[in-house]
Amino acid sequence: AVDVFVYDTSKDSDGGAWRTGDLAQASSWYNETLNTATRGSRREFPAVAVIVAEATKVTIYDGDDPSLPMWMVFNQTAAPSLSLDFFRSGRNASCVYAINGQMCFGTKDNAVSGLCVVPFIKDDLAKYTDAPSECLSGKSIANRNLSVNMAGNSCPAIVQETVNDVAMTVLPDAPIDPATGLPVPTIAVATAGGVSVIKDDGTVVDSSQTVAMETAFFTSTGLWFSGATGTRLFYASNASLSADGFSPVQVGDSDAASGSFPLVTLSEKGANCADHIAIASDSGFQSAVPGLMLHQPNYTDQSKGMSALTTSTYNTGWMNGDIKFAGLSDTDDTDLVGSGELVTNGDFATGDLTGWADPSSGWSVSGNAAVMAATGDYKPLTQDLGLTAGVPYVITFDVTAISGTMKVALDGSSPGVSNTSINTFTATGTYSFTVTPSSGETYILFARNAPTTSSVTIDNISVKLADADRSVNNNGLVVSGSITRSPVAPGAELVAYSGFSASNYLEQPYNADLDFGTGDFCVMGWVKTGASGGGFFMERGGSFFLRLISGALRFGIGTDTLSGAALTNTGWRFVCAGRASGQAFLYLDGALESQVSNSEDIDGTTPSFFFGSDAARESPAGNTNYALLRISATAPTAEQIAKIYEDELPLFQEKAACTLAGSGDAVTALTHDPTTGVLRAAQSDKTILFLGLERVGEEDGKATCIAASNGIVAGI
């Protein structure tokens, strides 16, 4: 099977009354011979139909009967000379959808493929391809499996005949079809040449995006669609679908380095989850991380939406807008123990290359810094640090002179230049990268990015164990000392970080992404304090801080400090603080605590960011637990803050689960049941059930396509 759809006719505009009305009883399909290979024993259309599309046939099963008998079959016809057959051999089915008494299924893989439309009440068959003369209607449904050319009225052309996905909706102002008495559906067709929308007035409009689109689905406000690797997620409001060449909005930022919330590349379908959408991928999101992405749009400004990424080992919580950091989101309760400095002679204070390998004899030391000679070739400088695969590390170094393009990378047991983790640099300055080694990558390597005669001078090289940043930026926090990790509640998956002191803390070396100047930003996360409270949760020197004073919450921007309620012995609390349009704010548990005008420029010189302590390590909040820290260059709205609190609170309850529970992180299919609110994410060995961010169950069996409605679930 290539697709499955659960069609609950009670959700049709007439509640499914069309199934047994006069028009249905007069139709060819109602009166055709029963109990054949292509027709079941029941005349009326099922109240709930399970529609399964296979490459060479589409089968409607009777969901009213627990044994799920076949109700009707659409087979490919085999006559190659009849080019305009409704469902011709070689034009394989790819997708299926149904609403208001009308079923659509897409075909592809050969010329004169297209969209096959089955309006049961009209008792007609129609086919849309990429040329109007080939888009014909005129066969009754009882003739669906005959090899006869289509005849009758022509249909408008869609942009391309290879159909990858189809979606349908009934818009609020849809006209009533006088032949059926039902509102006319709007149909979206994702093709190899873009998206076409068959409007409820019968005309067809195409998107300005002409690249191949793999998936499409409607929400109440508009159409979402996306393509295979290399294209992105797009949104077009219902109003924008009125004109040909309509221009959708690309959701997110196209540049991963900008730090915007993750863009997605869909290889699987998305699902409409009422106030947000769900997106599944087995091949990865922007930073090549497969998993389940939830996204809540901001329809006024799509760059200010929110996304949450769930994998088998972490759940980021909601990341808003231009996210700069998302961490403390793991489910591993192993304590973090800092590695200390892993690099030997990183400051070259020995006056030579002690600790380093220079296999091409291209480096020397001058003024306690490593200098690459301008003699051509890659000239790698390497050191075996014994790095552990799958563990993040922060690499920092100074570049005091440079010409051309250089790179820092990880490499294997025989270091050279064939490496897999590369960051390039072309200017002087202090650099900081977070890297996660693959198996066998134990060496750090500096080299030219190409065999030229460029040169560089490098100093103060440092590599230390880090805790991961799960945002697109991948700027981890260096672990100093030992940090305790334990479940946020008995039996819960998400872990809390605690045990902070003057020697046990997390630090992010200077990161220009946190230079917010006079602009908007926010910091947010969950905290739980003990009987007495004092000390810093976090501080970026000269910029902002969040702390406790005598158990009460304080947030500072520059010289301004905002006050909040006492937090001691009150359990887990959600804190969100920042600045929006010149107003500093402090929220607690989704409610505004304090607000004051603030337009200070908080860009420091080159300050580090400290978590679990202040910058001077003099006042750590040692009796506090933390989880789900996020920092963004976008201030969330009051409504978003309330949603974050409400959606994340269940993760801090006893036995709460929040990750994928199947094998690995790949999600092969998605479906959302609008009646129960449950989102199902299919994996290679089981299906995971979510309500919001919380995992609420598991089901045996894998699925490559899945559908659900009103508690009925069908998976293939």
XYZ file of C-alpha atoms in Angstrom:
716
model
C 0.000 0.000 0.000
C 1.092 3.551 -0.679
C -1.560 5.455 1.295
C -4.512 4.922 3.599
C -7.388 7.208 4.571
C -10.138 6.816 7.171
C -13.201 8.537 5.746
C -15.746 9.334 8.471
C -18.802 10.581 6.583
C -20.336 11.978 9.787
C -17.894 14.852 9.348
C -19.319 15.707 5.910
C -21.403 18.846 5.567
C -24.652 16.841 5.692
C -23.430 14.365 8.316
C -23.235 11.626 5.673
C -26.904 11.744 4.664
C -25.868 11.641 0.992
C -25.010 7.935 1.369
C -28.662 6.819 1.324
C -30.410 9.724 -0.410
C -32.314 9.611 -3.688
C -29.262 10.530 -5.788
C -27.221 7.718 -4.266
C -29.999 5.162 -4.782
C -30.305 6.166 -8.438
C -26.557 5.865 -9.108
C -24.803 3.166 -11.119
C -22.645 2.078 -8.193
C -25.638 1.647 -5.880
C -27.373 -0.594 -8.410
C -24.423 -2.552 -9.790
C -24.116 -6.296 -9.214
C -23.005 -7.124 -5.676
C -20.685 -9.850 -4.389
C -18.140 -9.653 -7.191
C -14.356 -9.289 -7.184
C -14.716 -5.515 -7.312
C -17.944 -4.965 -5.356
C -18.949 -6.103 -1.896
C -22.298 -7.187 -0.502
C -23.573 -3.804 0.695
C -25.210 -1.193 -1.537
C -24.932 2.015 0.485
C -21.603 3.732 0.996
C -20.200 2.926 4.482
C -20.662 5.472 7.256
C -16.947 4.977 7.922
C -14.824 3.851 4.997
C -11.198 2.769 5.170
C -9.650 3.571 1.777
C -6.376 1.866 0.873
C -4.369 2.904 -2.182
C -2.004 0.351 -3.665
C 0.009 1.011 -6.805
C -2.375 -0.865 -9.081
C -5.692 -0.569 -7.247
C -7.672 1.464 -4.752
C -9.911 -0.432 -2.351
C -12.707 0.948 -0.178
C -13.357 -1.181 2.909
C -16.513 -1.093 5.022
C -15.466 0.316 8.401
C -18.955 -0.200 9.821
C -18.285 -3.943 9.915
C -15.629 -5.143 12.412
C -14.368 -7.631 9.819
C -13.667 -4.742 7.418
C -15.007 -6.356 4.211
C -14.255 -4.951 0.779
C -16.931 -2.529 -0.416
C -15.528 -1.395 -3.806
C -12.349 -1.814 -5.849
C -10.837 0.463 -8.512
C -8.396 -1.552 -10.661
C -5.935 -0.345 -13.250
C -7.154 -1.012 -16.766
C -4.729 -2.855 -18.994
C -5.401 -1.537 -22.522
C -2.349 0.558 -23.484
C -3.968 1.959 -26.601
C -6.619 3.812 -24.627
C -4.474 6.716 -23.448
C -7.261 8.458 -21.591
C -8.396 5.548 -19.459
C -9.463 6.701 -16.007
C -6.910 4.545 -14.131
C -4.645 3.210 -16.856
C -1.972 0.531 -16.460
C 1.409 1.984 -15.488
C -0.143 5.075 -13.906
C 0.319 3.940 -10.320
C -1.714 5.253 -7.395
C 0.195 7.431 -4.923
C -2.287 9.015 -2.483
C -5.958 9.204 -1.519
C -8.399 11.555 0.245
C -12.192 11.889 0.542
C -14.730 14.425 1.786
C -18.378 15.388 1.063
C -19.094 12.323 -1.024
C -16.055 12.774 -3.260
C -12.900 10.663 -3.374
C -9.635 11.672 -5.059
C -6.548 9.594 -5.671
C -3.334 10.615 -7.372
C -1.344 8.649 -9.954
C 2.214 8.891 -11.247
C 5.104 7.005 -12.894
C 4.061 7.442 -16.533
C 2.643 9.840 -19.108
C -1.023 10.817 -18.780
C -0.962 10.248 -15.039
C -2.802 12.783 -12.925
C -5.573 13.138 -10.374
C -8.534 10.729 -10.490
C -11.732 12.189 -9.014
C -14.735 10.088 -7.964
C -17.844 12.153 -7.043
C -20.166 9.440 -5.741
C -23.306 11.596 -5.630
C -22.847 12.807 -9.213
C -21.982 9.231 -10.249
C -19.160 10.472 -12.454
C -15.446 9.966 -13.017
C -13.027 12.778 -13.820
C -9.320 12.930 -14.506
C -7.043 15.966 -14.288
C -3.673 15.918 -16.091
C -1.331 18.630 -17.321
C -3.300 19.442 -20.491
C -6.958 20.517 -20.657
C -7.676 18.283 -23.633
C -6.616 15.264 -21.571
C -8.615 16.187 -18.455
C -11.912 14.567 -19.308
C -14.977 13.394 -17.446
C -17.979 11.372 -18.472
C -17.886 7.765 -17.208
C -20.246 6.486 -14.537
C -18.652 4.819 -11.514
C -19.966 1.357 -12.403
C -17.719 1.565 -15.492
C -14.605 2.346 -13.446
C -12.744 -0.840 -14.367
C -13.530 -0.849 -18.108
C -10.968 -0.021 -20.799
C -12.819 2.810 -22.509
C -11.618 6.321 -23.225
C -12.896 9.119 -21.043
C -15.456 11.294 -22.793
C -17.489 14.385 -22.064
C -16.492 17.745 -20.653
C -12.813 18.671 -20.352
C -11.312 19.699 -17.008
C -8.748 22.474 -16.462
C -5.102 21.403 -16.431
C -3.029 20.936 -13.263
C 0.585 22.097 -13.267
C 2.124 18.626 -13.697
C 0.728 15.116 -14.116
C 2.918 13.304 -11.543
C 0.785 13.524 -8.406
C 2.553 12.889 -5.093
C -0.153 13.944 -2.642
C -3.708 15.227 -2.497
C -5.625 17.104 0.205
C -9.200 18.335 0.381
C -11.164 20.831 2.456
C -14.511 22.602 2.455
C -14.036 26.347 2.814
C -16.553 28.335 4.894
C -17.859 30.203 1.841
C -17.867 27.209 -0.523
C -20.731 27.273 -3.054
C -23.462 24.638 -2.918
C -23.376 22.225 -5.835
C -26.977 22.229 -7.188
C -26.499 18.664 -8.395
C -25.635 17.328 -4.928
C -26.889 19.865 -2.400
C -23.452 19.827 -0.723
C -20.722 22.495 -0.542
C -18.047 21.945 -3.185
C -14.643 20.843 -1.823
C -11.366 22.602 -2.619
C -8.624 20.188 -3.729
C -4.848 20.675 -3.419
C -2.582 18.563 -5.616
C 1.142 18.251 -4.848
C 2.931 17.359 -8.085
C 6.426 17.003 -9.499
C 6.081 20.546 -10.870
C 4.573 22.377 -7.910
C 1.122 22.633 -6.350
C -2.229 23.084 -8.097
C -5.442 23.992 -6.308
C -8.732 22.941 -7.877
C -11.025 25.638 -6.507
C -14.638 25.176 -5.531
C -15.683 27.187 -8.609
C -14.033 24.608 -10.905
C -11.008 26.702 -11.900
C -7.406 25.691 -11.207
C -4.646 27.927 -9.796
C -0.971 27.036 -9.483
C 1.640 28.047 -6.926
C 4.563 30.250 -7.901
C 6.791 27.486 -6.525
C 7.494 25.122 -9.428
C 9.812 22.612 -7.720
C 8.591 19.109 -6.915
C 6.227 18.967 -3.949
C 5.793 15.757 -1.961
C 3.103 16.586 0.583
C 0.121 18.869 1.117
C -2.513 19.314 3.799
C -5.068 21.914 4.837
C -5.606 23.594 8.183
C -8.529 25.879 8.937
C -6.559 28.915 7.774
C -4.840 27.659 4.641
C -2.700 25.157 2.768
C 0.665 23.731 3.844
C 2.948 21.949 1.402
C 6.546 20.925 1.053
C 8.911 18.984 -1.142
C 11.724 16.500 -0.966
C 15.268 17.254 0.177
C 16.327 20.736 -0.875
C 12.928 22.405 -0.640
C 11.134 23.780 2.355
C 7.819 24.105 4.124
C 5.392 26.598 2.589
C 2.094 28.101 3.694
C -0.616 29.797 1.644
C -3.652 31.317 3.335
C -7.107 30.437 2.033
C -7.493 33.989 0.737
C -4.251 33.763 -1.267
C -5.474 30.705 -3.177
C -7.804 32.833 -5.300
C -5.277 33.802 -7.984
C -3.102 31.817 -10.368
C 0.595 32.050 -9.499
C -0.173 32.512 -5.807
C 2.935 33.066 -3.693
C 3.202 30.998 -0.510
C 5.186 32.047 2.558
C 8.291 30.018 3.315
C 8.217 29.042 6.972
C 11.465 29.763 8.785
C 14.794 31.017 7.556
C 16.687 29.418 4.706
C 20.073 29.809 6.411
C 20.860 27.448 9.280
C 23.614 29.770 10.488
C 21.085 32.526 11.127
C 19.689 30.572 14.045
C 16.039 30.848 13.096
C 13.693 28.125 14.244
C 14.247 24.898 12.340
C 13.107 24.647 8.785
C 11.848 21.259 7.759
C 12.372 19.121 4.711
C 9.435 16.764 4.484
C 9.871 13.305 3.089
C 6.735 12.182 4.872
C 3.368 13.780 5.471
C 2.363 16.447 7.912
C -0.754 16.420 10.055
C -3.146 19.146 11.162
C -3.259 19.143 14.972
C -5.770 21.979 15.505
C -3.585 24.783 16.926
C -0.309 23.421 15.548
C 0.923 21.078 12.850
C 3.048 17.950 13.103
C 5.789 17.099 10.636
C 7.538 13.744 10.336
C 10.759 12.878 8.619
C 12.958 9.826 8.397
C 15.749 11.770 6.701
C 16.153 14.823 8.855
C 15.253 18.390 9.622
C 17.494 21.340 8.913
C 20.441 20.040 10.942
C 20.026 16.462 9.649
C 18.200 15.334 12.796
C 15.330 12.940 12.095
C 12.391 12.891 14.455
C 9.001 14.476 15.072
C 8.643 18.242 14.726
C 5.648 20.156 16.044
C 5.164 23.667 14.716
C 2.774 26.377 15.836
C 2.589 29.104 13.196
C 2.444 32.817 13.802
C 0.213 33.841 10.910
C 1.090 37.524 11.261
C 4.828 36.847 11.013
C 5.888 33.281 10.218
C 9.421 33.950 11.508
C 7.916 34.265 15.003
C 6.299 30.840 15.116
C 7.315 28.072 17.513
C 8.745 24.601 16.919
C 9.435 21.627 19.189
C 11.628 18.685 18.202
C 11.114 15.225 19.717
C 13.589 12.367 19.264
C 14.269 9.136 21.136
C 16.627 10.886 23.566
C 15.344 14.437 24.047
C 12.435 16.830 23.694
C 13.340 20.487 23.193
C 10.033 21.933 24.351
C 8.737 24.884 22.362
C 11.472 26.924 20.628
C 10.171 30.341 19.633
C 11.154 32.492 16.678
C 14.847 33.162 16.119
C 16.020 30.495 18.557
C 19.635 30.768 19.739
C 19.887 27.957 22.271
C 17.759 24.996 23.384
C 19.182 22.613 25.934
C 18.777 20.839 29.274
C 16.244 18.741 27.386
C 17.687 15.230 27.667
C 16.300 12.029 29.134
C 19.698 10.555 30.073
C 20.046 10.637 33.888
C 23.802 9.980 33.808
C 25.595 12.766 35.671
C 27.714 15.116 33.594
C 31.383 15.172 34.566
C 33.530 17.802 32.919
C 36.482 16.597 30.910
C 38.741 19.486 31.761
C 41.082 20.656 29.046
C 41.673 17.873 26.499
C 44.235 19.683 24.361
C 47.893 19.402 25.243
C 49.908 22.581 24.655
C 46.961 24.448 23.156
C 48.625 27.778 23.965
C 51.979 26.619 22.539
C 53.679 27.897 25.672
C 56.398 25.264 25.199
C 57.621 27.252 22.228
C 57.239 24.230 19.965
C 54.647 21.725 18.679
C 54.819 19.401 21.689
C 51.631 17.284 21.767
C 50.821 17.993 18.124
C 51.452 16.037 14.915
C 52.626 17.893 11.821
C 52.781 15.132 9.176
C 53.348 17.533 6.256
C 55.941 19.663 8.069
C 53.923 22.785 7.419
C 53.752 24.360 10.910
C 56.053 26.136 13.335
C 55.668 28.077 16.578
C 56.357 31.809 16.798
C 55.484 34.010 19.765
C 53.711 31.110 21.482
C 51.303 30.618 18.534
C 51.151 28.013 15.765
C 51.975 29.348 12.307
C 51.208 27.590 9.027
C 53.793 28.216 6.340
C 52.573 29.495 2.955
C 53.992 26.501 1.094
C 50.941 24.887 -0.520
C 49.043 21.644 0.080
C 46.573 21.136 2.971
C 49.222 21.036 5.765
C 47.193 19.439 8.587
C 48.043 20.025 12.250
C 46.471 17.302 14.421
C 46.220 15.955 17.947
C 44.591 12.766 19.228
C 42.210 13.778 22.024
C 40.521 10.394 22.514
C 37.102 11.905 21.748
C 34.002 9.782 22.406
C 31.579 9.235 19.537
C 28.148 10.793 19.983
C 29.256 13.163 22.757
C 29.344 16.949 22.117
C 32.510 18.981 22.634
C 33.172 22.710 22.435
C 36.231 23.764 20.427
C 37.548 27.299 20.901
C 40.625 28.985 19.419
C 42.020 32.367 18.430
C 43.016 33.323 14.896
C 45.472 36.225 14.954
C 46.450 36.221 11.274
C 44.980 34.556 8.203
C 44.915 34.539 4.428
C 42.554 32.321 2.460
C 40.128 29.747 3.883
C 41.047 27.398 6.731
C 39.114 24.646 8.454
C 38.873 22.920 11.807
C 37.631 19.353 11.714
C 37.539 15.981 13.400
C 39.362 13.048 11.883
C 40.141 9.384 12.386
C 43.057 7.262 13.444
C 45.155 8.298 10.426
C 44.529 12.043 10.339
C 44.668 13.738 7.010
C 42.124 15.891 5.196
C 39.304 13.422 4.425
C 37.122 14.370 7.369
C 33.403 14.606 8.042
C 32.963 17.432 10.583
C 34.152 20.702 9.069
C 33.861 24.361 10.022
C 35.687 26.894 7.870
C 36.985 30.325 8.847
C 38.462 33.204 6.838
C 39.002 36.070 9.324
C 40.819 36.815 12.543
C 38.947 36.531 15.832
C 37.931 34.092 18.541
C 36.016 31.059 17.271
C 33.843 28.577 19.120
C 32.314 25.451 17.573
C 30.355 22.565 19.043
C 31.140 19.249 17.401
C 29.882 15.708 17.959
C 32.341 13.050 16.766
C 31.262 10.102 14.693
C 32.714 6.667 15.356
C 36.506 6.744 15.026
C 36.825 10.543 15.010
C 39.206 11.068 17.906
C 41.529 13.718 16.426
C 41.177 17.478 16.108
C 42.626 18.846 12.874
C 43.477 22.282 11.489
C 44.292 22.606 7.787
C 43.753 24.604 4.627
C 40.376 24.105 3.033
C 42.110 23.578 -0.334
C 45.717 22.937 -1.420
C 46.710 26.606 -1.793
C 49.501 28.758 -0.379
C 47.347 30.585 2.179
C 48.453 30.753 5.814
C 47.149 31.169 9.349
C 48.308 31.822 12.898
C 46.348 30.025 15.640
C 46.563 30.162 19.440
C 44.727 29.162 22.631
C 43.163 25.995 21.235
C 40.776 24.353 23.690
C 38.479 21.314 23.554
C 36.147 20.440 26.436
C 33.152 18.187 27.025
C 29.818 19.968 26.536
C 26.105 19.546 27.075
C 24.274 19.724 23.765
C 22.449 22.655 22.223
C 19.472 21.109 20.411
C 18.654 24.210 18.386
C 19.866 24.689 14.818
C 22.854 26.639 16.146
C 24.553 23.712 17.915
C 26.380 25.916 20.457
C 26.786 23.652 23.486
C 27.536 24.487 27.131
C 30.956 23.483 28.467
C 30.691 21.281 31.562
C 32.806 22.378 34.518
C 32.957 20.068 37.520
C 30.087 17.652 38.000
C 26.392 18.255 37.243
C 23.702 15.950 38.619
C 20.943 14.742 36.278
C 17.842 13.037 37.663
C 14.183 12.679 36.610
C 12.075 15.815 37.053
C 9.486 13.633 38.841
C 9.380 9.962 39.875
C 9.331 7.830 36.740
C 9.409 10.837 34.394
C 11.590 10.758 31.271
C 12.799 14.367 31.225
C 15.749 14.981 33.549
C 16.582 17.941 35.782
C 20.042 19.467 36.088
C 21.225 20.272 39.627
C 24.213 20.296 41.999
C 25.525 23.666 40.817
C 28.234 25.452 42.774
C 31.221 27.744 42.300
C 33.057 24.810 40.693
C 30.119 22.951 39.138
C 28.464 24.946 36.362
C 27.822 25.211 32.616
C 29.440 27.821 30.400
C 29.062 28.918 26.808
C 32.117 30.795 25.497
C 31.384 34.161 23.934
C 28.675 33.746 21.333
C 27.774 36.731 19.147
C 24.268 35.272 18.727
C 23.544 36.485 22.275
C 24.471 40.098 21.460
C 20.880 41.343 21.520
C 21.796 45.048 21.602
C 18.626 47.077 22.148
C 16.420 44.481 20.482
C 13.950 41.824 21.545
C 14.986 38.566 23.205
C 13.883 36.055 25.812
C 15.214 33.400 28.170
C 12.912 30.710 29.497
C 12.919 27.408 31.296
C 11.680 25.422 34.266
C 13.064 25.775 37.818
C 12.455 24.072 41.150
C 14.007 25.464 44.330
C 14.339 24.213 47.871
C 13.408 25.658 51.269
C 15.891 28.498 51.066
C 16.752 30.282 47.890
C 19.503 32.559 46.718
C 21.988 32.851 43.901
C 22.083 33.032 40.125
C 20.307 30.754 37.695
C 22.214 32.319 34.816
C 24.221 35.388 33.867
C 25.810 36.857 30.794
C 28.161 39.487 32.141
C 26.882 43.034 31.574
C 23.864 41.779 29.589
C 21.210 39.902 31.548
C 20.741 37.649 34.545
C 18.083 35.535 36.248
C 18.471 34.831 39.966
C 16.894 34.368 43.379
C 17.205 36.822 46.242
C 15.818 35.483 49.541
C 13.760 32.996 47.573
C 12.194 35.601 45.271
C 12.709 35.749 41.506
C 14.718 38.570 39.933
C 15.454 39.290 36.271
C 17.921 41.937 35.158
C 18.623 43.623 31.819
C 21.559 46.002 31.964
C 20.845 48.239 34.961
C 17.125 47.379 35.309
C 15.869 44.618 37.600
C 12.363 43.145 37.584
C 10.919 41.366 40.607
C 8.743 38.283 40.773
C 7.099 35.969 43.274
C 8.838 33.709 45.777
C 9.735 30.310 44.307
C 10.992 28.303 47.304
C 9.317 24.954 47.990
C 6.648 25.513 45.340
C 7.563 22.715 42.909
C 8.345 23.165 39.247
C 7.723 26.687 37.917
C 7.963 28.041 34.375
C 9.927 31.280 34.032
C 10.018 33.417 30.892
C 11.812 36.764 30.859
C 13.104 39.127 28.217
C 12.356 42.274 26.284
C 9.734 43.069 23.640
C 9.420 46.408 21.828
C 11.275 48.317 24.536
C 9.466 46.612 27.442
C 11.345 44.274 29.768
C 9.065 41.524 31.076
C 9.007 38.682 33.582
C 6.411 35.879 33.419
C 5.843 33.074 35.910
C 3.698 30.055 35.024
C 2.300 31.844 31.974
C 1.195 34.988 33.859
C 2.870 38.424 33.768
C 4.704 39.258 36.999
C 6.500 42.483 36.140
C 7.104 44.846 33.237
C 9.161 48.037 32.792
C 10.418 50.190 29.925
C 13.922 49.205 28.840
C 15.952 50.095 25.758
C 19.492 49.528 27.052
C 22.171 48.253 24.721
C 23.255 45.009 26.396
C 26.017 44.008 24.008
C 29.061 43.349 26.151
C 32.648 43.094 25.018
C 33.062 39.318 24.715
C 31.173 37.902 27.706
C 30.607 34.201 28.289
C 27.211 32.872 29.303
C 27.135 31.031 32.639
C 24.368 28.705 33.737
C 23.971 27.533 37.346
C 26.070 30.425 38.597
C 26.995 34.036 37.994
C 29.888 35.127 35.808
C 32.198 35.474 38.826
C 31.108 32.071 40.206
C 30.456 33.717 43.577
C 26.679 33.209 43.984
C 25.477 29.919 42.476
C 21.886 28.820 43.070
C 23.000 25.480 44.430
C 19.682 24.133 45.707
C 17.818 24.595 42.413
C 16.863 22.126 39.662
C 16.602 23.241 36.031
C 15.198 21.861 32.770
C 14.333 22.977 29.223
C 16.466 26.117 28.942
C 15.863 28.192 25.797
C 17.214 31.526 24.591
C 15.812 33.368 21.567
C 16.307 36.654 19.740
C 12.515 36.786 19.442
C 10.180 37.710 22.286
C 7.163 35.394 22.543
C 3.650 36.784 22.719
C 1.569 36.446 25.871
C -0.487 33.775 24.114
C 2.643 31.818 23.176
C 3.982 32.003 26.741
C 0.691 30.634 28.066
C 0.759 27.791 25.519
C 4.357 26.881 26.363
C 3.466 26.657 30.050
C 0.312 24.614 29.481
C 1.899 22.218 26.979
C 5.105 21.615 28.949
C 3.598 21.298 32.445
C 2.501 17.660 31.823
C 6.154 16.704 31.222
C 6.941 17.474 34.882
C 4.394 15.060 36.316
C 5.040 11.600 37.753
C 5.761 8.969 35.045
C 5.452 11.563 32.262
C 6.967 10.486 28.931
C 8.056 12.880 26.204
C 10.181 11.071 23.583
C 9.837 8.659 20.704
C 9.827 5.103 22.016
C 10.441 3.122 18.851
C 13.678 2.077 17.253
C 15.765 5.170 16.509
C 14.481 8.625 15.606
C 12.984 8.095 12.154
C 9.242 8.733 11.861
C 7.723 7.078 8.807
C 4.122 8.313 8.959
C 1.786 10.585 10.932
C -1.894 10.957 11.608
C -3.932 13.117 13.967
C -7.381 12.079 15.154
C -9.412 15.307 15.424
C -11.960 13.597 17.692
C -9.557 12.279 20.339
C -6.763 14.799 19.772
C -4.191 11.989 19.642
C -1.247 12.309 17.256
C 0.203 8.996 16.083
C 3.824 8.869 14.940
C 4.704 5.598 13.219
C 8.241 4.228 13.488
C 9.943 1.150 12.104
C 8.748 -1.128 14.905
C 5.805 0.570 16.659
C 3.507 3.585 16.669
C 3.847 6.291 19.333
C 0.864 8.287 20.645
C 1.151 11.934 21.700
C -1.126 14.539 23.233
C 0.735 17.774 22.662
C 4.338 17.222 23.781
C 3.532 14.296 26.044
C 3.758 10.662 24.956
C 0.575 8.977 26.146
C 0.866 5.494 24.683
C 2.364 3.019 22.257
C 0.860 0.585 19.762
C 2.437 -2.518 18.285
C 3.129 -2.623 14.590
C 5.017 -0.426 12.190
C 3.420 1.653 9.442
C 4.532 3.501 6.339
C 1.117 5.130 6.033
C -1.450 5.630 8.774
C -4.820 7.323 9.241
C -7.232 7.824 12.136
C -10.640 9.339 12.773
C -13.044 9.088 15.709
C -10.972 6.362 17.357
C -10.667 4.201 14.223
C -7.041 3.689 13.198
C -5.784 2.181 9.945
C -2.102 1.583 9.296
C -0.243 -0.162 6.507
